[in-house]
Short mmCIF file of N, CA and C in Angstrom, two decimals:
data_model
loop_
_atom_site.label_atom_id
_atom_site.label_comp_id
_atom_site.label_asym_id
_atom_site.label_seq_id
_atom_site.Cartn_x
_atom_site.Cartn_y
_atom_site.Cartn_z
N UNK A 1 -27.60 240.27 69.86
CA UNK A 1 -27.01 241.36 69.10
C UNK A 1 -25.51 241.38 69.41
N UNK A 2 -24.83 241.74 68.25
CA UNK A 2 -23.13 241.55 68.69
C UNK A 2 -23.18 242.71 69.24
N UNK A 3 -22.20 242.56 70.05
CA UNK A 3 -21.59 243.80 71.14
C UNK A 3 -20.76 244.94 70.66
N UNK A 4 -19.99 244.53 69.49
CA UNK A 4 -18.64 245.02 68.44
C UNK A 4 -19.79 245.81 67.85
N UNK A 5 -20.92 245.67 67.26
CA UNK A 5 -21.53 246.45 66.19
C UNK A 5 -22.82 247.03 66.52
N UNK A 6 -22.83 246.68 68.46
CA UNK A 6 -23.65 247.91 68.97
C UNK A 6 -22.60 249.16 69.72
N UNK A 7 -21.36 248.86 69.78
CA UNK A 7 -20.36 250.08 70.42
C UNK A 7 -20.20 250.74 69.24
N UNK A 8 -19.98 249.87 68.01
CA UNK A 8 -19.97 251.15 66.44
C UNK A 8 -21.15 251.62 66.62
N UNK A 9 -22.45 251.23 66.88
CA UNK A 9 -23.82 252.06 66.42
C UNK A 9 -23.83 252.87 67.34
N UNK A 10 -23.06 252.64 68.75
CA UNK A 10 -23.80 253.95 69.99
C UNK A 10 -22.29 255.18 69.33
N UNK A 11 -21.29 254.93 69.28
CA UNK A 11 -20.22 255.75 68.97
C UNK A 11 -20.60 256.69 67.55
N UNK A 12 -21.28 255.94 66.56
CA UNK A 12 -21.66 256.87 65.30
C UNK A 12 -22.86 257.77 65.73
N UNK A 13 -23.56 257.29 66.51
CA UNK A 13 -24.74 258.52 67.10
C UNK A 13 -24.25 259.54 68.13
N UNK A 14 -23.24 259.16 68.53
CA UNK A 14 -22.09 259.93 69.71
C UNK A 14 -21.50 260.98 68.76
N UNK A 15 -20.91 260.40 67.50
CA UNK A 15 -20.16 261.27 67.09
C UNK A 15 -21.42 262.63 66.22
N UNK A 16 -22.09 261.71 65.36
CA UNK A 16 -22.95 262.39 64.91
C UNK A 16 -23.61 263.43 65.67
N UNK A 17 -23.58 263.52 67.06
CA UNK A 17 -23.95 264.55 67.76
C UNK A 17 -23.24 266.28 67.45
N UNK A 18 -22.07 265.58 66.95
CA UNK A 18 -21.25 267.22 66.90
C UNK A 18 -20.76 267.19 65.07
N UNK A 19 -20.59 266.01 64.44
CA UNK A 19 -20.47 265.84 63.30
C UNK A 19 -21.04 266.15 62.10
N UNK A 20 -21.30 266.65 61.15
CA UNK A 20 -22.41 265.85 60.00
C UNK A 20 -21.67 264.71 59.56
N UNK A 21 -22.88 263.93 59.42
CA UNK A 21 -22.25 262.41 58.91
C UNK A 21 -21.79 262.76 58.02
N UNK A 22 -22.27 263.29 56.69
CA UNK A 22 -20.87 263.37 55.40
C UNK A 22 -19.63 263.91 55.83
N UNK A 23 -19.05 264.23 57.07
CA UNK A 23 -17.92 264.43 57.34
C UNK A 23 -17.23 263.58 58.46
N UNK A 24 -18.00 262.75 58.88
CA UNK A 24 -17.60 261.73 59.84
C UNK A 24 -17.12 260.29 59.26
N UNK A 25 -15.21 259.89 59.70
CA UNK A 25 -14.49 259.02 59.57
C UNK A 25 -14.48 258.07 59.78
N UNK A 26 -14.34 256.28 59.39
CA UNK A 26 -14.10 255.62 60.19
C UNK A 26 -13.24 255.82 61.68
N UNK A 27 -12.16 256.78 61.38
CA UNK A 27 -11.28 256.66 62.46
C UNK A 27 -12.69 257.47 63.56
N UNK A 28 -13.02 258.07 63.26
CA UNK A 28 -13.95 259.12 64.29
C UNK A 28 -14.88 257.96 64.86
N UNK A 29 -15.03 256.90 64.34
CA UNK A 29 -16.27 256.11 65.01
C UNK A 29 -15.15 255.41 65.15
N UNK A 30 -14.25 254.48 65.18
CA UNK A 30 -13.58 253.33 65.85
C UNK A 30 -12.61 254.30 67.03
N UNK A 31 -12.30 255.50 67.09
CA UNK A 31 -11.59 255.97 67.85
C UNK A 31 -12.63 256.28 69.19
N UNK A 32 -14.16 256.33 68.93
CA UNK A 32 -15.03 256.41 69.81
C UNK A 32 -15.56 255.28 70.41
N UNK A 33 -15.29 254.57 69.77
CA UNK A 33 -16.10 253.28 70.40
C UNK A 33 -14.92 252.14 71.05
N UNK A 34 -13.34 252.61 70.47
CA UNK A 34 -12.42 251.76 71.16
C UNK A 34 -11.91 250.75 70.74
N UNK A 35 -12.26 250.78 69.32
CA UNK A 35 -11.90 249.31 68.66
C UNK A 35 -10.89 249.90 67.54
N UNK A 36 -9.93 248.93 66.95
CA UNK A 36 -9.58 248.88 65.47
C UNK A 36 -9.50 249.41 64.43
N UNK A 37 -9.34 249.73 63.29
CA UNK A 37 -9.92 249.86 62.05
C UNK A 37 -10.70 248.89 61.34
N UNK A 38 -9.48 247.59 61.95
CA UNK A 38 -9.76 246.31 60.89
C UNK A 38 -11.00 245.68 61.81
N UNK A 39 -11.14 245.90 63.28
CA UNK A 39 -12.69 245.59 63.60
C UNK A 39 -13.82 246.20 62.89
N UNK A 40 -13.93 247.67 62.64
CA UNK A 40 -15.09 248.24 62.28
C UNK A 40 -15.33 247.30 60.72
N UNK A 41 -14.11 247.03 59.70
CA UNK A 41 -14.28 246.67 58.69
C UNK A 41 -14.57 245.52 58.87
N UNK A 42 -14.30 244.24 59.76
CA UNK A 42 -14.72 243.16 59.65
C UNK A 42 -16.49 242.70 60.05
N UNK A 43 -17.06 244.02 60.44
CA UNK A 43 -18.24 244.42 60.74
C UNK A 43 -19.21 245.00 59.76
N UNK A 44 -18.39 245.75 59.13
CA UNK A 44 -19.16 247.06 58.14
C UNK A 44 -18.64 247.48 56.83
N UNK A 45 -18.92 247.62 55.90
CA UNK A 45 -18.23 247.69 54.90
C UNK A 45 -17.87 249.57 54.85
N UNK A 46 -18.67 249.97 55.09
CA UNK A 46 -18.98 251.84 55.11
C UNK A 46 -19.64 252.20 56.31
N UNK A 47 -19.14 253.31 56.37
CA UNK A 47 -20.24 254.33 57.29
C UNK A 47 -21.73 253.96 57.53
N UNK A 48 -21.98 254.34 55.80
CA UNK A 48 -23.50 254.12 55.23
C UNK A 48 -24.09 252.51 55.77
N UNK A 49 -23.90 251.47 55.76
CA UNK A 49 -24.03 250.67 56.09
C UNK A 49 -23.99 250.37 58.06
N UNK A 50 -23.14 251.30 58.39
CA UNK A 50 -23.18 250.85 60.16
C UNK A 50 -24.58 251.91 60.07
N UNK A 51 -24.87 253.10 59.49
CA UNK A 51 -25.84 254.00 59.63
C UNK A 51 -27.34 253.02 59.35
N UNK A 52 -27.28 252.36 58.41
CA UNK A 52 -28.83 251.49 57.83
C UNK A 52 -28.69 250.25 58.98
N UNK A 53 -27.77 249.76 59.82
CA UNK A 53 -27.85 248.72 60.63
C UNK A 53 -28.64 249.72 62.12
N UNK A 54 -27.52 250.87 62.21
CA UNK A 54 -28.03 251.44 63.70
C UNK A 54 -29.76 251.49 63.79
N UNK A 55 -29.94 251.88 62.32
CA UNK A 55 -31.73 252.47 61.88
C UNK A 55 -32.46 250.68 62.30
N UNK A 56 -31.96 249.83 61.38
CA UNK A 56 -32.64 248.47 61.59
C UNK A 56 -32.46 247.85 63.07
N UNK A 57 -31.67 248.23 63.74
CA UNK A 57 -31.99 247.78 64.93
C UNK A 57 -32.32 248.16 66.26
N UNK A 58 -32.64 249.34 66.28
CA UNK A 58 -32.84 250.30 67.06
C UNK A 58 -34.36 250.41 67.04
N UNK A 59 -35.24 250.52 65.66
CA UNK A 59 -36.55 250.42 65.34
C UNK A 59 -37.07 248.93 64.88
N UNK A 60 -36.63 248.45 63.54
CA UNK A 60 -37.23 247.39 62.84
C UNK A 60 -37.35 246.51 63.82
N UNK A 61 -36.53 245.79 64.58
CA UNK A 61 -37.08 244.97 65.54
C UNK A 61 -38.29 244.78 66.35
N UNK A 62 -38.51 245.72 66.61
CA UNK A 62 -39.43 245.91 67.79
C UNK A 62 -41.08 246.08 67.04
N UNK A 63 -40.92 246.84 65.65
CA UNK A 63 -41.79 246.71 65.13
C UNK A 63 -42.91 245.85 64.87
N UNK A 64 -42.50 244.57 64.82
CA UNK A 64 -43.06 243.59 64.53
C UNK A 64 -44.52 243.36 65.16
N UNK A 65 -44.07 243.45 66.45
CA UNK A 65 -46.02 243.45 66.74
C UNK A 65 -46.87 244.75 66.31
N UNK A 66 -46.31 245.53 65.54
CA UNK A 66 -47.70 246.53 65.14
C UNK A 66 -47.64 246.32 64.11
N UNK A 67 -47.80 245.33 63.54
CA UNK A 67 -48.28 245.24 62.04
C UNK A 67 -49.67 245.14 62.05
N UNK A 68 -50.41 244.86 62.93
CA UNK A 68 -51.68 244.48 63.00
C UNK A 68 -52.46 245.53 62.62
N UNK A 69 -54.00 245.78 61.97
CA UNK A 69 -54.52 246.79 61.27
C UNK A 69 -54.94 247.77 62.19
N UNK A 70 -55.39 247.28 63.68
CA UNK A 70 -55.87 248.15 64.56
C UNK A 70 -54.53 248.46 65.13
N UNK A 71 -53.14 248.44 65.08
CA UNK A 71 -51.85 248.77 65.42
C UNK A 71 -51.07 249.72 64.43
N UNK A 72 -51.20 249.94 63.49
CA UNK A 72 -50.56 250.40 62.67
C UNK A 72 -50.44 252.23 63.16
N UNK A 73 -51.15 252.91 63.73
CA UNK A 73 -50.83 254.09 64.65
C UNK A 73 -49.90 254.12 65.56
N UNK A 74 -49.53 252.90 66.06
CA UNK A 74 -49.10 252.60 67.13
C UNK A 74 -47.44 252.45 67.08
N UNK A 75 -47.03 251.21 65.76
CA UNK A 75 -46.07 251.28 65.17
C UNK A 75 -45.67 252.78 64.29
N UNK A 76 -46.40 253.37 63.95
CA UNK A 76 -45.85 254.62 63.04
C UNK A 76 -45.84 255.57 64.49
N UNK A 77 -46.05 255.61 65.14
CA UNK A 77 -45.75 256.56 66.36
C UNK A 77 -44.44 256.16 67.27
N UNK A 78 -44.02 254.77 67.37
CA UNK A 78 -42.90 254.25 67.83
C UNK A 78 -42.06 254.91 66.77
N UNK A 79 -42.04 255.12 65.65
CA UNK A 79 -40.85 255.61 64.57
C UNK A 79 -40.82 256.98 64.73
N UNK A 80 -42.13 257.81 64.99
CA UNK A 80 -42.00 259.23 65.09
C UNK A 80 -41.33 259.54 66.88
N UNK A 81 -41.49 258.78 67.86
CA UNK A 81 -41.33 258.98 69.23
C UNK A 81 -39.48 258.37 68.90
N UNK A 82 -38.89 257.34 68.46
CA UNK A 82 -37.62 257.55 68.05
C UNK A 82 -37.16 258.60 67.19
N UNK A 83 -37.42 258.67 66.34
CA UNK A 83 -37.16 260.08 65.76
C UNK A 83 -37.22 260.77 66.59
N UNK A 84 -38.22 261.55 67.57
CA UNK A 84 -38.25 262.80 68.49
C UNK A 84 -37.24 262.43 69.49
N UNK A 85 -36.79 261.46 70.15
CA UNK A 85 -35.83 261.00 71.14
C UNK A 85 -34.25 260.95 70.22
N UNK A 86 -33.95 261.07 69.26
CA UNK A 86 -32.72 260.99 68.67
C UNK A 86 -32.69 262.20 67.21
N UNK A 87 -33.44 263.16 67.87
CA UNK A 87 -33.27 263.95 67.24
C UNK A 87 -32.62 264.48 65.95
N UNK A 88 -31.54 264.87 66.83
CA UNK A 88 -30.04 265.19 66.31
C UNK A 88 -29.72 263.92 65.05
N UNK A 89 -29.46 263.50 65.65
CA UNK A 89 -29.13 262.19 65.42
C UNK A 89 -29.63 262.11 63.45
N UNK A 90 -31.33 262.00 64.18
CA UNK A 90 -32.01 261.65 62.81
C UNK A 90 -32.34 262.74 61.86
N UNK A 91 -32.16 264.16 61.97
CA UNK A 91 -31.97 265.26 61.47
C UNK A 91 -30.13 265.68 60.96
N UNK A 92 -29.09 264.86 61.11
CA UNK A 92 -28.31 265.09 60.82
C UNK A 92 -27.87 264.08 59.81
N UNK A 93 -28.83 262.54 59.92
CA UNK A 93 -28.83 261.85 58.38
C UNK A 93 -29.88 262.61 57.33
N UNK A 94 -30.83 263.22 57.70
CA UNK A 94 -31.59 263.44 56.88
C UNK A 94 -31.08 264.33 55.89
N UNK A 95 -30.07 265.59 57.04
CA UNK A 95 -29.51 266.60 55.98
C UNK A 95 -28.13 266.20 55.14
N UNK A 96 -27.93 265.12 55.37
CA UNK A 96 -26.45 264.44 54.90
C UNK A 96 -26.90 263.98 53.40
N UNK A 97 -26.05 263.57 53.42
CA UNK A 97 -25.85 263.28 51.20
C UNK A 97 -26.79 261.69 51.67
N UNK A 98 -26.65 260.95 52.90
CA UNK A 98 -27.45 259.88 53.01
C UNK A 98 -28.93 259.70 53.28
N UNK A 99 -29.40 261.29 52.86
CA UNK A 99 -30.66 261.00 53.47
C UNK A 99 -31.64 260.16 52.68
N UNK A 100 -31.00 260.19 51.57
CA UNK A 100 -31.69 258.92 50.62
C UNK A 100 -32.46 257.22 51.42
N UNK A 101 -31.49 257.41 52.36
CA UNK A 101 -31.03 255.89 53.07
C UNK A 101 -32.30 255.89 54.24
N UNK A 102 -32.48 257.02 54.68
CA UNK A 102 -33.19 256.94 56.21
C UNK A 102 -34.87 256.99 55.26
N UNK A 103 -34.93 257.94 53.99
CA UNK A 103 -36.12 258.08 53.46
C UNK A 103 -36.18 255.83 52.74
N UNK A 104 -35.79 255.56 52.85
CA UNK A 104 -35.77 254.05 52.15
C UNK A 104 -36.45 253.48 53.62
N UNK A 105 -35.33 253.89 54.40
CA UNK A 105 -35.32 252.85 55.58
C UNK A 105 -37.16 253.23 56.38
N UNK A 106 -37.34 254.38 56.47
CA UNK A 106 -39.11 254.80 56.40
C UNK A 106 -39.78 253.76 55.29
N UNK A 107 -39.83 253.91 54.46
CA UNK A 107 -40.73 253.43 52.96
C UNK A 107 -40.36 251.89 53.61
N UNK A 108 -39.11 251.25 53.61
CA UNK A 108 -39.54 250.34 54.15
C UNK A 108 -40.43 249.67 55.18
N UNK A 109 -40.28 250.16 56.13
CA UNK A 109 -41.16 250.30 57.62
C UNK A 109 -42.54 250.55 57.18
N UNK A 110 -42.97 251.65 56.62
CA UNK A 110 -44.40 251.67 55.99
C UNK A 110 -44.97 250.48 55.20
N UNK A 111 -44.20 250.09 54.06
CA UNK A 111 -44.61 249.57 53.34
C UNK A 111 -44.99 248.39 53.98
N UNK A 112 -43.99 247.41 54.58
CA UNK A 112 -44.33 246.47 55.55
C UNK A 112 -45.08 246.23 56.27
N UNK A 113 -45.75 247.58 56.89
CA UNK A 113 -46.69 247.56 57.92
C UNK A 113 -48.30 247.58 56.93
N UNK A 114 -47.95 248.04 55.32
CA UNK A 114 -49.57 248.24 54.87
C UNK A 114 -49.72 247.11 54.28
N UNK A 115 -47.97 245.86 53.66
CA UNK A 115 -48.66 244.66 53.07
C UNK A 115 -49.00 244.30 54.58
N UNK A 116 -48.86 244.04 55.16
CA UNK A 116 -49.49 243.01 56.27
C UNK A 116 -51.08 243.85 56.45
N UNK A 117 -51.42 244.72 56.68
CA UNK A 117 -52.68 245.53 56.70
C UNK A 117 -53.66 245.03 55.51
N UNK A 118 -52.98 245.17 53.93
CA UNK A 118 -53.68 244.90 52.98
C UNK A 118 -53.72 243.29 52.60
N UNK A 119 -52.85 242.96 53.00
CA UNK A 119 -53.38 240.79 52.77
C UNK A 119 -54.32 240.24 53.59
N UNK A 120 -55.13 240.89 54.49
CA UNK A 120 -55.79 240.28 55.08
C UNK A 120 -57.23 240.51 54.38
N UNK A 121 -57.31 241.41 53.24
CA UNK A 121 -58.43 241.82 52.30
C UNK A 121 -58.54 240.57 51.56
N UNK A 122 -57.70 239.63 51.66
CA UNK A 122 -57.39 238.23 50.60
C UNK A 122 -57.61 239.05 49.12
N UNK A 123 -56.64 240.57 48.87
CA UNK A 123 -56.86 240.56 47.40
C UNK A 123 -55.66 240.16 46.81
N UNK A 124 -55.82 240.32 45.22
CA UNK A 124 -54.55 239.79 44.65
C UNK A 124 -53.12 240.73 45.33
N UNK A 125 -52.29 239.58 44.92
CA UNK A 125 -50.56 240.14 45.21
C UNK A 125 -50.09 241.83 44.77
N UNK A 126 -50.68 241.64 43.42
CA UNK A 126 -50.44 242.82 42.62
C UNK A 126 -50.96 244.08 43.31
N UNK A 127 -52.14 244.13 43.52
CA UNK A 127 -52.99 244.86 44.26
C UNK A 127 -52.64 245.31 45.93
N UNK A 128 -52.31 244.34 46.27
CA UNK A 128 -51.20 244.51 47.52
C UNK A 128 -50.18 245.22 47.17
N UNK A 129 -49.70 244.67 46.59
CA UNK A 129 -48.05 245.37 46.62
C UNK A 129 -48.20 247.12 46.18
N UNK A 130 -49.77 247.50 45.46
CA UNK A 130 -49.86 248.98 44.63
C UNK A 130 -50.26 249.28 45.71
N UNK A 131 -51.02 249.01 46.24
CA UNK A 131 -51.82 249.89 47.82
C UNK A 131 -50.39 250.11 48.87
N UNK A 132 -49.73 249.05 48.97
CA UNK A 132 -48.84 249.31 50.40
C UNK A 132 -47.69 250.03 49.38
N UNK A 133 -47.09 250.27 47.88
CA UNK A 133 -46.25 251.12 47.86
C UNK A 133 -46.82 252.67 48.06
N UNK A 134 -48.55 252.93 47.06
CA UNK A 134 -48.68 253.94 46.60
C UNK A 134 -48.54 254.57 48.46
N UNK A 135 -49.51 254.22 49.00
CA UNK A 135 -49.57 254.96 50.67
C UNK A 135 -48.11 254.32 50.90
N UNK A 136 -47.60 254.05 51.38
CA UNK A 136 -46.24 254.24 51.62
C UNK A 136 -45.54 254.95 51.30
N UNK A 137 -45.12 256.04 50.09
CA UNK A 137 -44.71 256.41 49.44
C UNK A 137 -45.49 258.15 50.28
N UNK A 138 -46.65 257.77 50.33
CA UNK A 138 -47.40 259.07 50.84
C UNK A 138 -46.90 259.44 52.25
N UNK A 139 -47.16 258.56 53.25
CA UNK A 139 -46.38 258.11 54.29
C UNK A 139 -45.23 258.91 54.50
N UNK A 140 -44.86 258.50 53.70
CA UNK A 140 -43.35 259.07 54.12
C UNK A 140 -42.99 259.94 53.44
N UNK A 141 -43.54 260.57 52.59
CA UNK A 141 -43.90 262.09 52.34
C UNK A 141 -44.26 263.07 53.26
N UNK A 142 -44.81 262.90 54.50
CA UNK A 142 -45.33 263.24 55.34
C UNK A 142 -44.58 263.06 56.15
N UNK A 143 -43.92 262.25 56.35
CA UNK A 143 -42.72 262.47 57.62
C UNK A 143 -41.30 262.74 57.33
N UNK A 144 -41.15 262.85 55.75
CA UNK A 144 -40.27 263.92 55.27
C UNK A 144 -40.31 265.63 55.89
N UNK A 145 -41.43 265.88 55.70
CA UNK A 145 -42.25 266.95 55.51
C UNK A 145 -42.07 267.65 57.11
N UNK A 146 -42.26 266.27 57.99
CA UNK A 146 -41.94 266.74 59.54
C UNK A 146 -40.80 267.00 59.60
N UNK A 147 -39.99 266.04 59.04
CA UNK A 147 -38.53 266.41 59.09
C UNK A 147 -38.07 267.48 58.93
N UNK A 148 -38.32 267.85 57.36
CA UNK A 148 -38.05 269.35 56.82
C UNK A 148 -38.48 270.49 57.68
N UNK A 149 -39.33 270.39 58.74
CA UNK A 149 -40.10 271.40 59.92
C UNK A 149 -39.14 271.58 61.17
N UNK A 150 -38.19 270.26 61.25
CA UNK A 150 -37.60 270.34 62.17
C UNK A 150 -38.65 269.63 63.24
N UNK A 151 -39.03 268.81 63.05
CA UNK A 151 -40.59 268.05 64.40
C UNK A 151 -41.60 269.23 64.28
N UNK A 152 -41.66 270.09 64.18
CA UNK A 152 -42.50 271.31 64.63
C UNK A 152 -43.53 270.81 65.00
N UNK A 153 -44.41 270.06 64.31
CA UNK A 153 -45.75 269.83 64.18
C UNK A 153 -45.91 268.37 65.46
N UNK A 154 -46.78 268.80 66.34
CA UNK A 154 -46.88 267.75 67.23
C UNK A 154 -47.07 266.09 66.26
N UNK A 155 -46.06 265.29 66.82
CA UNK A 155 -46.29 263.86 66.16
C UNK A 155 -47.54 263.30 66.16
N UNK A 156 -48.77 263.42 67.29
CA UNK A 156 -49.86 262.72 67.32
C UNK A 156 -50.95 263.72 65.94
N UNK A 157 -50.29 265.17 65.80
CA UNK A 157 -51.38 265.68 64.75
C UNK A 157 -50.92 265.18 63.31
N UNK A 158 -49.32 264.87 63.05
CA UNK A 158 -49.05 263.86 62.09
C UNK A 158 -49.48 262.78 62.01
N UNK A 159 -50.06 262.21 62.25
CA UNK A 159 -50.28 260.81 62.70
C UNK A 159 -52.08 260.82 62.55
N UNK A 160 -52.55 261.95 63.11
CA UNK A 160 -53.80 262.04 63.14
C UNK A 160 -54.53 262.38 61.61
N UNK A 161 -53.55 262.97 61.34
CA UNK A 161 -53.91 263.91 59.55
C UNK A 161 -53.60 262.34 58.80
N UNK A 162 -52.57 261.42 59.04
CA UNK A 162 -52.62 260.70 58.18
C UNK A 162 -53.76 259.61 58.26
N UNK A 163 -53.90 259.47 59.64
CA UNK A 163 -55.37 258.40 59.84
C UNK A 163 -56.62 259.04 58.62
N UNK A 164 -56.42 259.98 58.83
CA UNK A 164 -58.12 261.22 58.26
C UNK A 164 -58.10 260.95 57.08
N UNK A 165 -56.64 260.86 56.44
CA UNK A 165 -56.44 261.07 54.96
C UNK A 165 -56.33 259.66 53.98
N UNK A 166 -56.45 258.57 55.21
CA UNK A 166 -56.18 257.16 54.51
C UNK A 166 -57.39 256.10 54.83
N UNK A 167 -58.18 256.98 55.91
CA UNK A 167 -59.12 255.74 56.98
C UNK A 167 -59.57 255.46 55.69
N UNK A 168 -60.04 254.20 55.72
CA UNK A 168 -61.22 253.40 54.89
C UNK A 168 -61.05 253.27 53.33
N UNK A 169 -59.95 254.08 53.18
CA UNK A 169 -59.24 254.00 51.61
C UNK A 169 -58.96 252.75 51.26
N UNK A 170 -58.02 251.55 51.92
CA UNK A 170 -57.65 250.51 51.50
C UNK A 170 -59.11 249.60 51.53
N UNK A 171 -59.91 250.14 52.05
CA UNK A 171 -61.65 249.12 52.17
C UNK A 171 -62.23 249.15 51.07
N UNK A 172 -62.39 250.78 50.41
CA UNK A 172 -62.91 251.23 49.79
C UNK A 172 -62.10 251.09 47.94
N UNK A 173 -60.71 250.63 48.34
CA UNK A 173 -60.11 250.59 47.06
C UNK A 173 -60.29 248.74 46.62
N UNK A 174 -60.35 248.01 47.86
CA UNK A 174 -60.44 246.37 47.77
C UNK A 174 -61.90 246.43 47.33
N UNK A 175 -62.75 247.13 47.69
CA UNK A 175 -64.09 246.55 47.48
C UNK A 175 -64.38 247.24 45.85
N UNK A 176 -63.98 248.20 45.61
CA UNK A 176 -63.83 248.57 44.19
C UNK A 176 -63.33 247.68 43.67
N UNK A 177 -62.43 247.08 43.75
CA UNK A 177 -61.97 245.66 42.94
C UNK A 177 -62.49 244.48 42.92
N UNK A 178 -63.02 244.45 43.87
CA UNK A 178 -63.97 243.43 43.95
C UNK A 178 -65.33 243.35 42.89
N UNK A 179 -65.87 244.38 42.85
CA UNK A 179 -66.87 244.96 42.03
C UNK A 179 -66.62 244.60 40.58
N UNK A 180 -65.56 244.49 40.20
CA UNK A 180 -65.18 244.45 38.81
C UNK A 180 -65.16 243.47 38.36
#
């Protein structure tokens, strides 16, 4: 990982601590982290962009081993346990004009985790891709929803309501297709 564009990612969560991001400067993140102007730009094109890198590398990485079907609690609880550890942080993109970006950067993470869940049904592509958007889409409706609460709701009873509300759905929607 470059070093230049993990001092922008720890300095924009630094600043974001006292900031809202729609009011936070390049100068406010290169004046925090110690670099340039023309460094942050030879790095980042926008704000918005060091913000969707801090999200991809902080979580998406690590993700990777819970894609697995008996893992997939496991990975969606690593995203809710970052979220609860960066709080601020992730409650101050959400309420920003970017919260578009963090609700993507979720849907992505979901979605990823249900095609790998749903290809192992060996059904068609098409059928994949409708199962891991439609629950994805639900997904993260639901952790909108926490958001909008402010965490309120313990993460494992989020997590638990969504197991209840999805178990055996993708079994039960492949084998319906199958049938046909």
């Amino acid at each position: 990982m470059n070093l230049t564009k993990s001092a922008l990612s720890t300095a924009l969560k630094e600043v974001m601590l006292i900031i809202p991001f729609d009011k936070i400067t390049i100068h406010d993140v290169t004046e925090k982290a110690g670099v340039s102007r023309n460094t942050f730009y030879y790095h980042f094109y926008d704000i918005n962009e060091l913000l969707e890198w801090t999200y991809a590398h902080e979580i998406v990485i690590d993700l990777e081993a819970f894609r697995q079907l008996d893992n997939w609690k496991e990975g969606l609880m690593k995203v809710l346990n970052y979220t609860e550890e960066n709080k601020k942080f992730c409650l101050n993109t959400f309420n920003s004009l970017s919260r578009d970006r963090l609700e993507l950067f979720l849907y992505d993470i979901t979605y990823d985790m249900l095609i790998s869940i749903t290809e192992k049904y060996c059904v068609s592509q098409k059928l994949t891709h409708e199962i891991a958007d439609f629950y994805g889409r639900g997904i993260v409706a639901q952790v909108v929803h926490w958001l909008n609460t402010r965490l309120e709701e313990p993460k494992v009873d989020l997590i638990n309501r969504i197991e209840r509300v999805t178990r055996g759905v993708i079994q039960l929607i492949v084998s319906d297709n199958h049938n046909k």
